[in-house]
mmCIF file of C-alpha atoms in Angstrom:
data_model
loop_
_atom_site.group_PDB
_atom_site.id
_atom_site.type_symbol
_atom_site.label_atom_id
_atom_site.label_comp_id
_atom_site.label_asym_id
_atom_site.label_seq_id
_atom_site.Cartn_x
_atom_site.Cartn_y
_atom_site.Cartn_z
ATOM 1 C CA UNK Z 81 2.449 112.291 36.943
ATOM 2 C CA UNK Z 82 0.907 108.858 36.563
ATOM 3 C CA UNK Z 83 3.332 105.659 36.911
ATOM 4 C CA UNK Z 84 3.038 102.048 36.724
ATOM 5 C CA UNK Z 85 2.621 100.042 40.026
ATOM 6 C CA UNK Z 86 6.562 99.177 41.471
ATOM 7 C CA UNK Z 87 7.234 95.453 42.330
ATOM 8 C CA UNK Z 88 9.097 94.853 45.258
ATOM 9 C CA UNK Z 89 10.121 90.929 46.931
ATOM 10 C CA UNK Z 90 11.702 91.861 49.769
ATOM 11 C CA UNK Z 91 8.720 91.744 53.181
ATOM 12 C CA UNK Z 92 9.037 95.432 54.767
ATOM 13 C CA UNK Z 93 10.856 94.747 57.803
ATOM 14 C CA UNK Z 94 11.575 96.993 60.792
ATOM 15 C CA UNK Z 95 13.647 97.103 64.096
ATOM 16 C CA UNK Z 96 13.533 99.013 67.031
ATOM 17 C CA UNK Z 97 16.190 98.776 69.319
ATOM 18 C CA UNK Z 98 15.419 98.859 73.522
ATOM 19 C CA UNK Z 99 16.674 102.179 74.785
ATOM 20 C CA UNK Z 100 18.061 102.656 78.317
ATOM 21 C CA UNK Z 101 16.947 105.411 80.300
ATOM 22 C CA UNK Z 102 18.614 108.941 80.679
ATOM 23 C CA UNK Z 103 18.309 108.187 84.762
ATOM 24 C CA UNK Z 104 19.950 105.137 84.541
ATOM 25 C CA UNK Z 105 22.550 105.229 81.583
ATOM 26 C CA UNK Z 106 25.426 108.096 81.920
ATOM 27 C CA UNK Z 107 25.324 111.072 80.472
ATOM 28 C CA UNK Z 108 27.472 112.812 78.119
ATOM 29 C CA UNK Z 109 27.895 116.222 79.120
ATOM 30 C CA UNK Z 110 26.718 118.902 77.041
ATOM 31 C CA UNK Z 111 28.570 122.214 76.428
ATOM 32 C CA UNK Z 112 27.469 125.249 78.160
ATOM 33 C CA UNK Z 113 29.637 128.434 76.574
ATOM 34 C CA UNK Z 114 33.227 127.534 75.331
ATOM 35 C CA UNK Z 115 34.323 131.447 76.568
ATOM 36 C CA UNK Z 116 31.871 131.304 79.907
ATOM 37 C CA UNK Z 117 18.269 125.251 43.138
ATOM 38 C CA UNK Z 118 15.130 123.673 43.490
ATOM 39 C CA UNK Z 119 15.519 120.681 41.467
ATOM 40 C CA UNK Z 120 13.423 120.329 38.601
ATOM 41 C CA UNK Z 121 13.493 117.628 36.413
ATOM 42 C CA UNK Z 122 11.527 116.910 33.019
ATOM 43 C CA UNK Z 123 10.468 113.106 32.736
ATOM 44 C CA UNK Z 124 10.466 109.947 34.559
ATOM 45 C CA UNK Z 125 9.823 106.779 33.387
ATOM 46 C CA UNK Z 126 9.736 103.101 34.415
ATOM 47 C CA UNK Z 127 10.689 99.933 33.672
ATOM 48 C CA UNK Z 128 11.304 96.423 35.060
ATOM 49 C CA UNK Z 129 13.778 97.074 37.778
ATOM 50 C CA UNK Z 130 14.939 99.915 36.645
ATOM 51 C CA UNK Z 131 13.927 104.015 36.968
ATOM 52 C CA UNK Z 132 15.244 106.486 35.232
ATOM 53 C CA UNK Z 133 14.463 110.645 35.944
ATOM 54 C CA UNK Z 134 16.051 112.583 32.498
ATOM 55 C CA UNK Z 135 16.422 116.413 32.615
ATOM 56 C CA UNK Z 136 18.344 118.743 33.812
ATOM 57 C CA UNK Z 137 19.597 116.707 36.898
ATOM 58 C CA UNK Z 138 20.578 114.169 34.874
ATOM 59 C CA UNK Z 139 19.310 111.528 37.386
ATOM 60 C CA UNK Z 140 19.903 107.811 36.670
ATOM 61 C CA UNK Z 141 18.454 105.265 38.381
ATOM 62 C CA UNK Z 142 19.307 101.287 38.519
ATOM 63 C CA UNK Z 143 18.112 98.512 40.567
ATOM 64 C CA UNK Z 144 20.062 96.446 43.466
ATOM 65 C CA UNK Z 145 18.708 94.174 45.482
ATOM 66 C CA UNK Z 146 17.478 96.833 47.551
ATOM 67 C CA UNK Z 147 16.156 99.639 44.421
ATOM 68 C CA UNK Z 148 18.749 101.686 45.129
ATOM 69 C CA UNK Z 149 19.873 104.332 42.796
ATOM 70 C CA UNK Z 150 23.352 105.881 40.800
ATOM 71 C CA UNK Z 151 24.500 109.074 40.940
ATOM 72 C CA UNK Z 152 23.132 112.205 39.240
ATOM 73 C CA UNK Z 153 25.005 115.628 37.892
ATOM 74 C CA UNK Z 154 26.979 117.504 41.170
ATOM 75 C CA UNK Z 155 25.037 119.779 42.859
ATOM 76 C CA UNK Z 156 21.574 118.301 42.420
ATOM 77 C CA UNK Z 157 22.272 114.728 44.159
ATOM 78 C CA UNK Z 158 21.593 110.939 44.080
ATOM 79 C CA UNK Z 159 18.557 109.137 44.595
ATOM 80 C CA UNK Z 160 18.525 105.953 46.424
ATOM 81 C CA UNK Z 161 15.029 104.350 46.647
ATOM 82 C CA UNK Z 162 14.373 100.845 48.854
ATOM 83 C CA UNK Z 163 11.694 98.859 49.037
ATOM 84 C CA UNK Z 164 11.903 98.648 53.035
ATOM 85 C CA UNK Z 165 13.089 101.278 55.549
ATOM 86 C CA UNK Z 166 14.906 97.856 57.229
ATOM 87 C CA UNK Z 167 17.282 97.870 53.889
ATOM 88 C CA UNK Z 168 17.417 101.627 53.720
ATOM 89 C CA UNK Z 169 19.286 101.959 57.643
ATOM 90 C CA UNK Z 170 21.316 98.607 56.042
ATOM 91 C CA UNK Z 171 22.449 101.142 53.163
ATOM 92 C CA UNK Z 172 23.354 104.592 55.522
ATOM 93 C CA UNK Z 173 24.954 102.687 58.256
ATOM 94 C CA UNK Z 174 27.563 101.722 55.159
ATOM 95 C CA UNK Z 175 27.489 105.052 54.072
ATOM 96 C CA UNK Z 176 28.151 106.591 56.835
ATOM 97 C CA UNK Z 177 30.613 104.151 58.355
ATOM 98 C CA UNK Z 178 32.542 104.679 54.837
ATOM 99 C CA UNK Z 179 32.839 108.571 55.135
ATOM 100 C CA UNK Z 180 33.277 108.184 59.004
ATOM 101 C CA UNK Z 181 36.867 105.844 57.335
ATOM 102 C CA UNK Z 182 37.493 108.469 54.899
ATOM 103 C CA UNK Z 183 37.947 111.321 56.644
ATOM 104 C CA UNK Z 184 39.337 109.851 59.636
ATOM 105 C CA UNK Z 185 42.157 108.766 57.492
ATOM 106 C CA UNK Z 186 42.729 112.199 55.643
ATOM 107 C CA UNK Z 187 42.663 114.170 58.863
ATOM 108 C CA UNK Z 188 41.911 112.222 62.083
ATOM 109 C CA UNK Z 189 38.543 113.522 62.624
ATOM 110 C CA UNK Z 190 34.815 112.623 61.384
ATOM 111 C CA UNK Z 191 32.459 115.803 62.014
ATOM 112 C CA UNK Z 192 28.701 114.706 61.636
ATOM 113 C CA UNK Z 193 25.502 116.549 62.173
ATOM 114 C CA UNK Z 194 22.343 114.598 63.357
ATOM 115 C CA UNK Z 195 18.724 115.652 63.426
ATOM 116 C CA UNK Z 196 15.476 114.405 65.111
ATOM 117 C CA UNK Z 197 12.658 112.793 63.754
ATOM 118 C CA UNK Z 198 13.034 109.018 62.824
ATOM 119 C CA UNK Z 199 16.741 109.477 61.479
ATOM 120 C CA UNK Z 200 18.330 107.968 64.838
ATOM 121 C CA UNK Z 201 16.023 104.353 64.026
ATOM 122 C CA UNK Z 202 17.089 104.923 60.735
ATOM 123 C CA UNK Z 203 20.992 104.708 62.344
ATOM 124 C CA UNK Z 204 20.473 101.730 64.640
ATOM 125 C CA UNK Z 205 22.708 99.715 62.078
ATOM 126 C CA UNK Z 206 25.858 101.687 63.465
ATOM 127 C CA UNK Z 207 25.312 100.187 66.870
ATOM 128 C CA UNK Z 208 25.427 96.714 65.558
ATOM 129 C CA UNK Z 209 27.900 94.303 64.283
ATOM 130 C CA UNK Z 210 30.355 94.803 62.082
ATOM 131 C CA UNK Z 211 30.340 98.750 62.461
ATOM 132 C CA UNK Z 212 29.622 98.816 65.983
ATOM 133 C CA UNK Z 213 33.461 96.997 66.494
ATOM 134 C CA UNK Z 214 35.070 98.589 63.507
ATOM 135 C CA UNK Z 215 34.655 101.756 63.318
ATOM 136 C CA UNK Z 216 37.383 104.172 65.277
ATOM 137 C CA UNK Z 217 34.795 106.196 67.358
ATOM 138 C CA UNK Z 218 37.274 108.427 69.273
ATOM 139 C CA UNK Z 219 37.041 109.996 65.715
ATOM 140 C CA UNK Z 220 33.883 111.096 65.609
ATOM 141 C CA UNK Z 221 32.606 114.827 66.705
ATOM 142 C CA UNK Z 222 28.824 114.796 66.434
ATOM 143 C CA UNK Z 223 26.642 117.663 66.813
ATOM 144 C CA UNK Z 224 22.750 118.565 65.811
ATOM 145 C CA UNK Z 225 21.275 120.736 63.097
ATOM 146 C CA UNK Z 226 18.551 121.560 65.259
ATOM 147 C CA UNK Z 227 17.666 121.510 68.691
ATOM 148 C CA UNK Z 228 14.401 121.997 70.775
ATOM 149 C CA UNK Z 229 15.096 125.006 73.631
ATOM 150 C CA UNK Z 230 13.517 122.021 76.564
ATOM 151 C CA UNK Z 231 15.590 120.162 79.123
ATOM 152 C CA UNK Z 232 17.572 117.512 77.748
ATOM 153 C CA UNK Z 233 15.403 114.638 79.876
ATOM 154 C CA UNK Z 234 12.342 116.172 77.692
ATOM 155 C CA UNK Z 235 10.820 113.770 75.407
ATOM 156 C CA UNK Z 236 11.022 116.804 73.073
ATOM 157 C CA UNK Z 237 14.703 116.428 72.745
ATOM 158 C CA UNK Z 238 16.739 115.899 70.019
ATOM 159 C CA UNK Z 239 19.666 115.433 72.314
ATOM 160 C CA UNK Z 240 17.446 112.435 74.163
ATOM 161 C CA UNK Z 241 16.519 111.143 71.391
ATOM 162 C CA UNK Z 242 20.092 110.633 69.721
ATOM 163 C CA UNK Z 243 21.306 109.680 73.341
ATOM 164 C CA UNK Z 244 18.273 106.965 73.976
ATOM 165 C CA UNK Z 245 18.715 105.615 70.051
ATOM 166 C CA UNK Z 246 22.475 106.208 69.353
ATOM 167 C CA UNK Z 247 25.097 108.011 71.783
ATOM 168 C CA UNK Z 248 24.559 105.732 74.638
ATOM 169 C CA UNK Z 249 25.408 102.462 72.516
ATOM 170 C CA UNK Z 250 28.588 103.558 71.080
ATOM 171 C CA UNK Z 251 32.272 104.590 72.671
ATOM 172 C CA UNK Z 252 32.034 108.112 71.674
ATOM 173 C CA UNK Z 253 33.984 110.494 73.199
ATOM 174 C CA UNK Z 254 31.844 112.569 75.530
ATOM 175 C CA UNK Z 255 33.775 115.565 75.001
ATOM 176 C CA UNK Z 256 33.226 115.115 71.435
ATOM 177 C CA UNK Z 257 29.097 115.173 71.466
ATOM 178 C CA UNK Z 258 27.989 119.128 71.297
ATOM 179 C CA UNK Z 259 24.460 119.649 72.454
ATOM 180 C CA UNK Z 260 22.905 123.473 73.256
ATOM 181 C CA UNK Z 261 22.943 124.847 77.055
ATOM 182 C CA UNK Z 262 19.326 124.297 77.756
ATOM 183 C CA UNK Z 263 19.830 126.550 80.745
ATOM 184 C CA UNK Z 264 19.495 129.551 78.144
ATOM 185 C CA UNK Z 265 16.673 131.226 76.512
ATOM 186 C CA UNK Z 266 16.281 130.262 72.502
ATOM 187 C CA UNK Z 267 18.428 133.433 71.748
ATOM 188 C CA UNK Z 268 20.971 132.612 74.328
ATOM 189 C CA UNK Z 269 21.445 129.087 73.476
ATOM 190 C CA UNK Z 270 21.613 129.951 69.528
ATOM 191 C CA UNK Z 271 24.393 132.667 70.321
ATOM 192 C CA UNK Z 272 26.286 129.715 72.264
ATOM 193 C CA UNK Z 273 26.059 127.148 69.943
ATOM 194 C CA UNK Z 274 27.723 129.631 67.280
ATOM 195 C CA UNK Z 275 30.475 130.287 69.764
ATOM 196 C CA UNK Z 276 30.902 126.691 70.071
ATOM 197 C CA UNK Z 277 31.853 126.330 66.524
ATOM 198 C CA UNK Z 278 33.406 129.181 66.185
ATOM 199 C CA UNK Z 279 35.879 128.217 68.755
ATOM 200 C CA UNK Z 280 36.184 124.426 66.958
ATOM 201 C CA UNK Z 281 37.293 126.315 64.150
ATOM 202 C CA UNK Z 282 40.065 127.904 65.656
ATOM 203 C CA UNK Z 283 41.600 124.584 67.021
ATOM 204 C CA UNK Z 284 41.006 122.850 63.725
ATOM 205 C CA UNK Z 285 38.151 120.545 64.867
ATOM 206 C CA UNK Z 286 35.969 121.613 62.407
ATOM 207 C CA UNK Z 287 36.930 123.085 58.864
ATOM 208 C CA UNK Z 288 35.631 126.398 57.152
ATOM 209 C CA UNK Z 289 34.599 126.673 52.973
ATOM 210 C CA UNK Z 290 36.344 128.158 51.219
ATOM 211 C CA UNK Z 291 33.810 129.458 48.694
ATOM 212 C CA UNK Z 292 31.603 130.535 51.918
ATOM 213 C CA UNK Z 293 33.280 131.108 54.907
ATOM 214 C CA UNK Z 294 31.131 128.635 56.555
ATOM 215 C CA UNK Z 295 31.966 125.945 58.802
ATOM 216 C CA UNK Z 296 32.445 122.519 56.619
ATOM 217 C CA UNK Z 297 30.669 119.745 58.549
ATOM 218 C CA UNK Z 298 32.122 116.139 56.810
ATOM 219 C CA UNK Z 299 28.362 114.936 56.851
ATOM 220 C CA UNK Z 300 25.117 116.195 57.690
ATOM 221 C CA UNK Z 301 22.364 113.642 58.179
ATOM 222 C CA UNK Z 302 18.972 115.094 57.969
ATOM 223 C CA UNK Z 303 15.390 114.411 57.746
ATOM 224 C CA UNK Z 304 12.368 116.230 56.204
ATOM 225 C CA UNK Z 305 8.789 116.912 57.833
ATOM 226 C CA UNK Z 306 5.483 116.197 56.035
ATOM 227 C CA UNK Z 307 5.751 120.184 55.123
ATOM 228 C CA UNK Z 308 9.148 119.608 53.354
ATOM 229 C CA UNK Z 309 11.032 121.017 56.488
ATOM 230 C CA UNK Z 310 14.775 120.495 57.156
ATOM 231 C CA UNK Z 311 16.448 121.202 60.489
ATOM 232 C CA UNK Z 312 13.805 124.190 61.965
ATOM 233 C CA UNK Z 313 13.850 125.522 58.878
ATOM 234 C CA UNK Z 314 10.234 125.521 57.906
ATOM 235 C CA UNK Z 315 7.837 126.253 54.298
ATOM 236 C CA UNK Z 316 7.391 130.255 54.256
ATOM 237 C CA UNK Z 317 9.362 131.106 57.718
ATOM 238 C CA UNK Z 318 11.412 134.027 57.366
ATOM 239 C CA UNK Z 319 14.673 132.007 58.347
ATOM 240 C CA UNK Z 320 14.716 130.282 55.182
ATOM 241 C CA UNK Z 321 16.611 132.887 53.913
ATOM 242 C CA UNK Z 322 19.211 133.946 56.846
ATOM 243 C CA UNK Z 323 22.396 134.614 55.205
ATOM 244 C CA UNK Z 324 24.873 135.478 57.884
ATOM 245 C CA UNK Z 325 24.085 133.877 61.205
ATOM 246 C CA UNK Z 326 25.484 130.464 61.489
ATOM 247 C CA UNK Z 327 23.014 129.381 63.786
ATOM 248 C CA UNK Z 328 19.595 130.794 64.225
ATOM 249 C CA UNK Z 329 16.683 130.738 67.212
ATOM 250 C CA UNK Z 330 12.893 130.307 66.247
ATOM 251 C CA UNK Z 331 10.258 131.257 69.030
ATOM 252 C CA UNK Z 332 7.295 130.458 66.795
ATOM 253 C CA UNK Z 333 7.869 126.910 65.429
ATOM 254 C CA UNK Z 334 4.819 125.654 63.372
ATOM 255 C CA UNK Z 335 5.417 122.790 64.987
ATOM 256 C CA UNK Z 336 5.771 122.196 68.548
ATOM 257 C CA UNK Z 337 7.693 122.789 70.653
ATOM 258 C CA UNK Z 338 7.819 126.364 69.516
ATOM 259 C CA UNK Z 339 11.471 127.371 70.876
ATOM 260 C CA UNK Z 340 14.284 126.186 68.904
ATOM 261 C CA UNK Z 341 17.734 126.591 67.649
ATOM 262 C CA UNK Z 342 18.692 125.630 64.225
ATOM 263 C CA UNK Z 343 21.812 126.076 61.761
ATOM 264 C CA UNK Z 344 20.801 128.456 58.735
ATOM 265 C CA UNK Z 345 20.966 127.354 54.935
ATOM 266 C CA UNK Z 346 24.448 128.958 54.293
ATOM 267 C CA UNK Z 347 25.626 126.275 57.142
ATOM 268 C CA UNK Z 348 23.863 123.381 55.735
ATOM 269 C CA UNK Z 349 24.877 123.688 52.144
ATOM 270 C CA UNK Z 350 28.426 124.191 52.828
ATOM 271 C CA UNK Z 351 28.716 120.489 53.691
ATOM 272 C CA UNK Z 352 31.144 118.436 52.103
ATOM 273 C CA UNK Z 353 28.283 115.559 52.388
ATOM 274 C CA UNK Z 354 24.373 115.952 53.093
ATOM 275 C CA UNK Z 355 22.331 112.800 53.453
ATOM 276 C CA UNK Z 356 18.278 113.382 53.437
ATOM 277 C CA UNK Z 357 16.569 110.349 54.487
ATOM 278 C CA UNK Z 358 12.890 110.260 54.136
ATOM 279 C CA UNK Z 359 10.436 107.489 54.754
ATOM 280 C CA UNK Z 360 6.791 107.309 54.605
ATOM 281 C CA UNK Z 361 4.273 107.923 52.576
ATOM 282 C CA UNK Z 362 3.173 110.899 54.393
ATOM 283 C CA UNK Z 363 6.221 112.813 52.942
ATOM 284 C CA UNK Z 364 5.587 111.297 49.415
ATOM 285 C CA UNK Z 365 4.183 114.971 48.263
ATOM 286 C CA UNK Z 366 7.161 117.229 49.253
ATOM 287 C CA UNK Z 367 9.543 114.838 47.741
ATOM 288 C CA UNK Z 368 7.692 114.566 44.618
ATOM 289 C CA UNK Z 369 7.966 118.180 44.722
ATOM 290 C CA UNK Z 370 11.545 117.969 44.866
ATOM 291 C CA UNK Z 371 12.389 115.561 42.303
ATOM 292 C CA UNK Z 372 9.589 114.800 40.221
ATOM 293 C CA UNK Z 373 8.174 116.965 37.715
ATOM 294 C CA UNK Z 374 6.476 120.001 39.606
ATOM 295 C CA UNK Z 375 7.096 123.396 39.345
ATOM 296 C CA UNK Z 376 6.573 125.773 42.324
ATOM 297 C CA UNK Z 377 7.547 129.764 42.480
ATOM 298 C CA UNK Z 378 7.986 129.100 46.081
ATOM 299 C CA UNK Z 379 10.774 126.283 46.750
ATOM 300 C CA UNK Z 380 10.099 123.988 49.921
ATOM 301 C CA UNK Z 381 13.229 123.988 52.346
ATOM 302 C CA UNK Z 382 14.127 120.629 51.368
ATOM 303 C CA UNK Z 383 14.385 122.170 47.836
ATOM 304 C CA UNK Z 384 17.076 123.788 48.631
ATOM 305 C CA UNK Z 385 19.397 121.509 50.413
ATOM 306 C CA UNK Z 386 22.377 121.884 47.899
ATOM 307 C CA UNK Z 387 25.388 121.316 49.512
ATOM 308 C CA UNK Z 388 28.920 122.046 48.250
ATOM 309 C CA UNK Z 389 30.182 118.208 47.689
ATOM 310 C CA UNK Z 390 27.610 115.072 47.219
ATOM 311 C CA UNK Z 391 23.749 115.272 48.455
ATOM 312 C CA UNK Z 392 22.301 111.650 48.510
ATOM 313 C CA UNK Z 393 18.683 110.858 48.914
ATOM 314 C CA UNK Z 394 17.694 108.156 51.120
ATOM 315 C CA UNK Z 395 14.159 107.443 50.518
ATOM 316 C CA UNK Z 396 12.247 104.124 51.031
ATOM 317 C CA UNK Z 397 9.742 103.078 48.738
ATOM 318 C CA UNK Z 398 6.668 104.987 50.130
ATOM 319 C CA UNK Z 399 8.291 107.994 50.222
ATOM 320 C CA UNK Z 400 9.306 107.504 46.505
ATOM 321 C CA UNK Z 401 5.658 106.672 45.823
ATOM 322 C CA UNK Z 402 4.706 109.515 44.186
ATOM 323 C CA UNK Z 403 8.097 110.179 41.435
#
């Protein structure tokens, strides 16, 4: 669908924070064995500093300083847009600071779900003033929606990468931070990370639905690949539509590295809160898929993210190019 030409005064700005190395920073632990709707939408228009999507969403766009977006009918999610990735991380760190608040005042513990990709730059506003201070950290239970089946010193790691980027510059409990057994085989570590929870579940860390019988992270913060990927979850893959497994193993990634673990859809979508952020314009197609106009027999994963409580998009303004 053709669209006029957004204006945008804020300069694209980006930071990238130093990260110590694994050898010389401590470690948190990880946890070997505890017991040994595709959205479719019919218009979208433009104006000045405003967007608008009408349809069956019921999207509704308005501008900030940062072209950020309202919220659109349950169930199909809100669509925040910025014209830099620099004020998008500005935006989640708030976000998820706020939830991190809420539910560690309504039961005394924050359960949150990372993935790989370029969501941990997309966090580094967490490790810096104000949040960095003022947020109650010994709160916070973290854990990952995938997982590559290499060491946790591989580059390849989602675990390194959250530790490098994230883990190693706040007071989190190490206890609290979950990551596979990469002494197992794919299968093997799967099986153990659905222990894990299983066990968190029966001493209350982590919550179940009760429309699913699924474990009830507070937030999930994911990404999406260039293919419209989520978690290992990939366009076509026969795991898309695992039903009863909480977590899942994958020997034949289409993207490398091919041995992974990764929590199914029923998992994901029983969230109480799912946060997709997406930048570039390399993923510019599958969102368009998503929210613009486009109709496909054959839903991308991202398509159907469709959590429970509130799914927020956090895209910047390349990724958004194409709506």
């Amino acid at each position: 669908m053709a669209s006029s030409p957004l204006q945008f005064s804020t300069p694209f700005r980006t930071l990238l924070l130093s990260s110590p190395s694994l050898r010389k920073s401590p470690r948190f632990p990880f946890h070997p064995s505890l017991f040994s709707p595709p959205l479719t939408q019919k218009t979208l228009t433009f104006s000045t500093g405003t967007r608008a999507i009408s349809g069956s969403g019921k999207f509704c766009w308005r501008a900030k300083a940062s072209m950020a977006g309202t919220a659109m009918e349950k169930g199909k999610g809100k669509v925040e847009v910025f014209d830099s990735e620099e004020n998008l991380s500005v935006s989640l760190a708030k976000y998820t600071a706020d939830l991190a608040a809420k539910f560690s005042k309504e039961k005394g513990s924050f359960t949150v779900v990372l993935s790989g990709g370029s969501l941990i730059k997309s966090l580094r506003k967490l490790v810096e003033p104000p949040y960095v201070d003022a947020i109650d950290w010994s709160t916070w239970h973290v854990f990952w929606v995938d997982e590559r089946v290499v060491p946790k010193d591989h580059d390849d790691s989602n675990y390194k990468l959250a530790f490098d980027g994230f883990l190693s510059k706040v007071p989190i409990l190490p206890g609290n931070v979950y990551a596979i057994n990469d002494a197992l085989s794919a299968e093997g570590a799967a099986d153990d990370y659905e222990t894990c929870l299983k066990h968190l579940v029966k001493s209350n860390v982590l919550n179940v639905s009760t429309a699913t019988g699924f474990p009830k992270f507070d937030l999930m913060l994911l990404g999406m690949g260039p293919d419209g990927h989520v978690a290992s979850l990939f366009p076509g893959h026969p795991l898309v539509k695992e039903n009863e497994k909480w977590v899942t193993f994958i020997k034949d990634s289409p993207k490398p590295p091919p041995e992974r673990i990764t929590f199914t859809f029923p998992v994901i979508n029983s969230s109480a809160h799912i946060a997709l952020v997406i930048c570039g314009t390399g993923k510019a197609g599958p969102v368009h898929s998503a929210l613009g106009n486009s109709q496909n027999s054959d839903p991308l994963p991202v398509q159907m993210v469709s959590p429970e409580g509130e799914l927020v998009w956090f895209l910047d303004k390349d990724a958004a190019s194409k709506l």
